[in-house]
Short mmCIF file of C-alpha atoms in Angstrom, two decimals:
data_model
loop_
_atom_site.label_atom_id
_atom_site.label_comp_id
_atom_site.label_asym_id
_atom_site.label_seq_id
_atom_site.Cartn_x
_atom_site.Cartn_y
_atom_site.Cartn_z
CA MET R 28 -53.49 15.88 -7.53
CA GLU R 29 -53.95 19.01 -9.61
CA THR R 30 -50.26 19.20 -10.12
CA ARG R 31 -50.09 15.48 -11.31
CA ARG R 32 -52.97 16.22 -14.01
CA ARG R 33 -50.99 19.23 -15.22
CA THR R 34 -47.86 17.23 -15.45
CA ASN R 35 -49.51 14.31 -17.56
CA ARG R 36 -51.23 16.83 -19.81
CA ALA R 37 -47.95 18.46 -20.40
CA GLU R 38 -46.34 15.09 -21.06
CA PHE R 39 -49.26 14.01 -23.32
CA PHE R 40 -48.86 17.30 -25.52
CA SER R 41 -45.28 16.71 -25.55
CA GLY R 42 -45.40 13.29 -26.88
CA MET R 43 -47.78 14.40 -29.59
CA LYS R 44 -45.64 16.74 -30.91
CA ASP R 45 -42.43 14.72 -30.74
CA SER R 46 -44.23 11.90 -32.59
CA ILE R 47 -45.56 13.83 -35.64
CA PRO R 48 -42.26 13.14 -37.80
CA ILE R 49 -42.71 9.41 -36.92
CA ALA R 50 -46.50 9.62 -37.71
CA LEU R 51 -45.74 11.05 -41.33
CA GLY R 52 -43.10 8.17 -41.87
CA TYR R 53 -45.77 5.71 -40.65
CA PHE R 54 -48.31 7.01 -43.29
CA ALA R 55 -46.01 6.48 -46.27
CA VAL R 56 -45.16 2.86 -45.26
CA ALA R 57 -48.75 2.28 -44.36
CA PHE R 58 -49.72 3.30 -48.06
CA SER R 59 -47.38 0.62 -49.14
CA LEU R 60 -48.58 -2.05 -47.13
CA GLY R 61 -52.30 -0.94 -48.15
CA ILE R 62 -51.46 -1.88 -51.65
CA VAL R 63 -50.37 -5.19 -50.70
CA ALA R 64 -53.55 -5.43 -48.57
CA LYS R 65 -55.57 -4.77 -51.57
CA ASN R 66 -53.61 -7.44 -53.52
CA ALA R 67 -54.68 -9.86 -50.68
CA GLY R 68 -58.49 -9.14 -50.99
CA LEU R 69 -58.64 -6.93 -48.22
CA ASN R 70 -61.44 -3.88 -48.27
CA PRO R 71 -60.61 -0.46 -46.84
CA PHE R 72 -62.53 -1.28 -43.68
CA GLN R 73 -60.60 -4.59 -42.94
CA GLY R 74 -57.45 -2.80 -43.63
CA PHE R 75 -58.30 -0.16 -41.44
CA LEU R 76 -58.83 -2.63 -38.40
CA ALA R 77 -55.70 -4.47 -39.64
CA GLY R 78 -53.54 -1.15 -39.36
CA LEU R 79 -55.20 0.12 -36.43
CA LEU R 80 -54.87 -3.24 -34.34
CA ASN R 81 -51.62 -4.32 -35.93
CA ASN R 82 -48.97 -1.77 -35.70
CA ALA R 83 -45.69 -3.60 -37.02
CA SER R 84 -44.73 -3.43 -40.66
CA ALA R 85 -43.15 -6.70 -41.05
CA GLY R 86 -45.63 -8.62 -39.19
CA GLU R 87 -48.39 -6.91 -41.05
CA TYR R 88 -46.59 -7.43 -44.35
CA ALA R 89 -46.28 -11.28 -43.38
CA GLY R 90 -50.01 -11.50 -42.57
CA PHE R 91 -51.32 -10.07 -45.72
CA MET R 92 -48.94 -12.25 -47.70
CA LEU R 93 -50.14 -15.19 -45.90
CA ILE R 94 -53.70 -14.33 -46.76
CA ALA R 95 -52.97 -14.09 -50.09
CA ALA R 96 -51.44 -17.21 -50.26
CA GLY R 97 -54.45 -18.75 -48.41
CA GLY R 98 -52.39 -19.82 -45.23
CA THR R 99 -54.01 -20.87 -42.14
CA TYR R 100 -54.53 -19.27 -39.04
CA LEU R 101 -51.75 -21.47 -37.15
CA GLU R 102 -49.22 -20.33 -39.71
CA MET R 103 -50.16 -16.59 -39.31
CA VAL R 104 -49.84 -16.93 -35.61
CA ILE R 105 -46.46 -18.53 -35.95
CA VAL R 106 -44.91 -16.14 -38.37
CA THR R 107 -46.34 -12.93 -36.80
CA LEU R 108 -44.54 -14.22 -33.40
CA ILE R 109 -41.29 -14.85 -35.07
CA THR R 110 -41.22 -11.66 -36.83
CA ASN R 111 -42.26 -9.80 -33.93
CA ALA R 112 -40.29 -11.43 -31.49
CA ARG R 113 -37.90 -8.42 -30.83
CA TYR R 114 -40.92 -6.75 -29.08
CA LEU R 115 -40.53 -9.10 -26.24
CA LEU R 116 -37.06 -7.71 -25.76
CA MET R 117 -38.05 -4.14 -26.06
CA GLY R 118 -41.09 -4.76 -23.60
CA CYS R 119 -38.47 -5.96 -21.14
CA ALA R 120 -36.28 -2.84 -21.47
CA MET R 121 -39.49 -0.61 -21.48
CA SER R 122 -40.77 -2.00 -18.06
CA GLN R 123 -37.36 -0.87 -16.77
CA LYS R 124 -37.90 2.79 -18.00
CA LEU R 125 -41.37 2.75 -16.27
CA ASP R 126 -41.77 3.97 -12.46
CA GLU R 127 -41.83 0.77 -10.56
CA ASN R 128 -45.07 2.01 -9.03
CA THR R 129 -46.62 2.28 -12.53
CA PRO R 130 -50.10 0.29 -12.38
CA TRP R 131 -50.47 -2.67 -14.74
CA TYR R 132 -53.08 -1.02 -16.94
CA HIS R 133 -50.41 1.54 -18.17
CA ARG R 134 -47.97 -1.18 -19.08
CA LEU R 135 -50.70 -3.15 -20.80
CA ILE R 136 -51.71 -0.12 -22.96
CA ILE R 137 -47.88 0.82 -23.64
CA GLY R 138 -47.39 -2.93 -24.71
CA PHE R 139 -50.20 -2.67 -27.13
CA ASP R 140 -48.52 -0.03 -29.26
CA LEU R 141 -45.04 -0.61 -28.74
CA THR R 142 -43.13 0.05 -32.12
CA ASP R 143 -39.67 0.49 -32.87
CA GLU R 144 -39.58 4.27 -33.36
CA LEU R 145 -41.94 5.04 -30.26
CA PHE R 146 -39.76 2.71 -28.15
CA ALA R 147 -36.61 4.59 -29.31
CA LEU R 148 -38.29 8.01 -28.67
CA SER R 149 -39.38 6.93 -25.11
CA ILE R 150 -36.08 5.20 -24.27
CA ALA R 151 -34.36 8.57 -25.31
CA LYS R 152 -36.42 10.64 -22.45
CA GLU R 153 -34.61 11.47 -19.50
CA ASN R 154 -35.60 9.93 -16.21
CA LYS R 155 -38.58 7.87 -15.90
CA LEU R 156 -41.03 7.71 -18.53
CA ASN R 157 -44.45 9.11 -17.91
CA PRO R 158 -47.20 6.86 -19.52
CA PHE R 159 -48.91 9.71 -20.61
CA TYR R 160 -46.09 10.98 -22.86
CA PHE R 161 -46.06 7.50 -24.72
CA TYR R 162 -50.07 7.94 -25.06
CA GLY R 163 -49.51 11.21 -26.82
CA GLY R 164 -47.44 9.33 -29.49
CA MET R 165 -49.70 6.75 -29.71
CA VAL R 166 -52.85 9.23 -30.46
CA ILE R 167 -50.81 10.61 -33.16
CA CYS R 168 -49.34 7.51 -34.77
CA MET R 169 -52.03 4.92 -34.77
CA PRO R 170 -54.44 6.98 -36.97
CA PHE R 171 -51.73 7.80 -39.48
CA TRP R 172 -50.86 4.34 -39.73
CA ALA R 173 -54.29 2.97 -40.05
CA SER R 174 -55.33 5.87 -42.43
CA GLY R 175 -52.19 4.86 -44.82
CA THR R 176 -53.30 1.60 -45.14
CA VAL R 177 -56.84 2.76 -45.93
CA VAL R 178 -55.40 5.23 -48.59
CA GLY R 179 -53.31 2.43 -50.01
CA ILE R 180 -56.27 0.00 -50.49
CA VAL R 181 -58.31 2.73 -52.06
CA SER R 182 -55.73 3.89 -54.54
CA GLY R 183 -55.00 0.33 -55.37
CA THR R 184 -58.79 0.13 -56.33
CA ILE R 185 -59.10 3.13 -58.53
CA LEU R 186 -55.43 3.67 -60.02
CA PRO R 187 -54.40 1.59 -63.22
CA ASP R 188 -52.38 -1.61 -62.61
CA ASN R 189 -49.18 0.00 -64.18
CA VAL R 190 -49.20 2.58 -61.51
CA ILE R 191 -50.12 0.15 -58.83
CA SER R 192 -47.15 -1.85 -59.95
CA SER R 193 -44.78 0.85 -59.69
CA LEU R 194 -46.17 1.91 -56.06
CA SER R 195 -45.79 -1.64 -55.14
CA VAL R 196 -41.85 -1.26 -55.48
CA ALA R 197 -41.98 1.40 -52.62
CA LEU R 198 -42.62 -1.40 -50.06
CA TYR R 199 -39.49 -3.34 -51.45
CA GLY R 200 -37.58 0.06 -50.86
CA MET R 201 -38.66 0.29 -47.14
CA PHE R 202 -37.48 -3.14 -46.65
CA ILE R 203 -33.92 -2.35 -48.13
CA ALA R 204 -33.89 0.81 -45.94
CA ILE R 205 -34.55 -1.20 -43.29
CA ILE R 206 -31.78 -3.77 -43.84
CA MET R 207 -29.00 -1.69 -45.30
CA PRO R 208 -28.12 0.44 -42.22
CA PRO R 209 -27.44 -2.57 -40.12
CA ALA R 210 -25.98 -4.40 -42.69
CA ARG R 211 -23.03 -1.79 -43.27
CA LYS R 212 -22.47 -1.77 -39.45
CA ASN R 213 -22.34 -5.64 -39.47
CA PRO R 214 -20.85 -7.58 -42.28
CA ILE R 215 -22.36 -10.96 -41.05
CA LEU R 216 -25.95 -9.66 -42.02
CA VAL R 217 -25.06 -9.55 -45.61
CA PRO R 218 -24.40 -13.38 -46.21
CA ALA R 219 -27.33 -13.84 -44.17
CA ILE R 220 -29.47 -12.02 -46.42
CA LEU R 221 -28.29 -13.40 -49.52
CA ILE R 222 -28.63 -17.15 -48.12
CA SER R 223 -32.07 -16.05 -47.21
CA PHE R 224 -33.11 -14.86 -50.70
CA ALA R 225 -31.37 -18.08 -52.10
CA GLY R 226 -32.96 -20.42 -49.80
CA SER R 227 -36.43 -18.88 -50.43
CA PHE R 228 -35.83 -19.42 -54.11
CA ALA R 229 -34.86 -22.85 -53.76
CA MET R 230 -37.60 -24.02 -51.55
CA ALA R 231 -40.10 -22.64 -53.91
CA LYS R 232 -38.62 -24.38 -56.88
CA LEU R 233 -37.49 -28.02 -55.38
CA SER R 234 -40.42 -30.28 -55.54
CA ILE R 235 -39.60 -31.62 -52.00
CA PHE R 236 -40.36 -28.17 -50.75
CA SER R 237 -42.78 -26.89 -53.24
CA GLN R 238 -45.72 -28.57 -51.98
CA ILE R 239 -45.14 -26.72 -48.61
CA SER R 240 -47.27 -23.57 -48.11
CA SER R 241 -45.29 -20.34 -48.60
CA GLY R 242 -46.02 -19.30 -44.98
CA THR R 243 -44.58 -22.62 -43.57
CA ARG R 244 -41.46 -21.96 -45.79
CA ILE R 245 -40.87 -18.64 -44.37
CA ILE R 246 -41.20 -20.24 -41.03
CA ILE R 247 -38.73 -22.69 -41.55
CA LEU R 248 -36.28 -20.41 -43.13
CA THR R 249 -36.41 -17.71 -40.60
CA VAL R 250 -35.99 -20.04 -37.71
CA VAL R 251 -33.24 -22.02 -39.19
CA ILE R 252 -31.23 -19.27 -40.85
CA SER R 253 -31.31 -16.92 -37.75
CA SER R 254 -30.51 -19.83 -35.37
CA VAL R 255 -27.56 -20.93 -37.21
CA PHE R 256 -26.03 -17.41 -37.61
CA ALA R 257 -26.93 -16.81 -33.85
CA ILE R 258 -24.83 -19.80 -32.80
CA LEU R 259 -21.99 -19.26 -35.39
CA PHE R 260 -21.71 -15.57 -35.03
CA PRO R 261 -23.14 -14.51 -31.59
CA VAL R 262 -23.59 -10.84 -31.05
CA LYS R 263 -21.20 -9.81 -28.23
CA ASP R 264 -21.27 -6.81 -25.76
CA THR R 265 -19.38 -3.88 -27.06
CA PRO R 266 -17.05 -1.94 -24.84
CA GLN R 267 -19.62 1.00 -24.78
CA ASP R 268 -22.08 -1.23 -23.69
CA ASP R 269 -19.71 -2.56 -20.62
CA LYS R 270 -19.04 1.17 -19.93
CA GLU R 271 -22.65 1.87 -19.53
CA ASN R 272 -23.41 -1.37 -17.63
CA VAL R 273 -20.58 -0.24 -15.03
CA SER R 274 -21.74 3.46 -15.15
CA SER R 275 -25.37 2.44 -14.21
CA ILE R 276 -24.15 0.13 -11.47
CA THR R 277 -22.06 2.98 -10.24
CA ASP R 278 -24.70 5.38 -10.00
CA GLU R 279 -26.89 2.67 -8.36
CA SER R 280 -24.55 1.97 -5.54
CA ASN R 281 -23.69 5.66 -5.16
CA GLU R 282 -27.47 6.41 -4.80
CA LYS R 283 -27.86 3.53 -2.25
CA GLU R 284 -24.77 5.00 -0.22
CA SER R 285 -26.20 8.42 -0.33
CA ASN R 286 -29.66 7.21 1.20
CA ALA R 287 -27.71 5.32 3.89
CA VAL R 288 -26.14 8.60 5.02
CA LYS R 289 -29.24 10.47 4.96
CA GLN R 290 -30.93 7.65 7.05
CA GLU R 291 -27.97 7.94 9.44
CA LEU R 292 -28.03 11.72 9.92
CA ARG R 293 -32.08 11.44 10.33
CA ASP R 294 -31.49 8.99 13.06
CA CYS R 295 -28.85 11.30 14.79
CA GLU R 296 -31.44 13.89 14.67
CA ASN R 297 -34.30 11.96 16.10
CA THR R 298 -31.72 10.66 18.80
CA LYS R 299 -30.59 14.15 19.85
CA GLU R 300 -34.28 15.44 19.87
CA VAL R 301 -35.17 12.48 22.44
CA GLU R 302 -31.98 13.31 24.74
#
């Protein structure tokens, strides 16, 4: 028991140390989101709760924009579900990274703060993930994210409008930084991005769509464009993925054979002892 406590404590502090660079990046991004939250009418306390309970930049941005546009709760639920759908896949992958005997409450707590960066950090760990390593990352990252949102809202309140307008550009820079790396690797994403820009502009200007709320327009564009591109240009498994899958299956097979041999040896030893 004492050994396990020391191991969990060491994993916890290791997670805290490894997550410091992520937390600093979170603070800068959350600051920009705080500017958006201020424009949507949120006060610092509301922004703190939003940042603490919703650790997702795209989902939080969509939520703030819907609040500013007077969107309904249903629209907010749908657009948040769509923009955060990738976490469903990450959660499945993370469940395989945990030991099969990990209690359900550890899985729930990890799922609460499963972000892209903490997911990448945890998946990169060798062997099975100790939940306390993830908790160390949460303890560092969550306060930085929430406090960055608060500082953004407060700054948006006291700084001149021209400075706030300049700082608002940082959020668009963040999204460009998110979009460009995958777009350079996969050329199909470039026309998808351009079509989404053109579609958003057209739906805002055409009278047949302009009566629809901006939140519903975002939902329609996201579902339609992503579905069309997923059907026409499905992502195929790379040879590297196949190689890793084969390697994983081979390792698992070797482990089963090794266990079977060990069991046979133990049975032989037991038989000799009986004789």
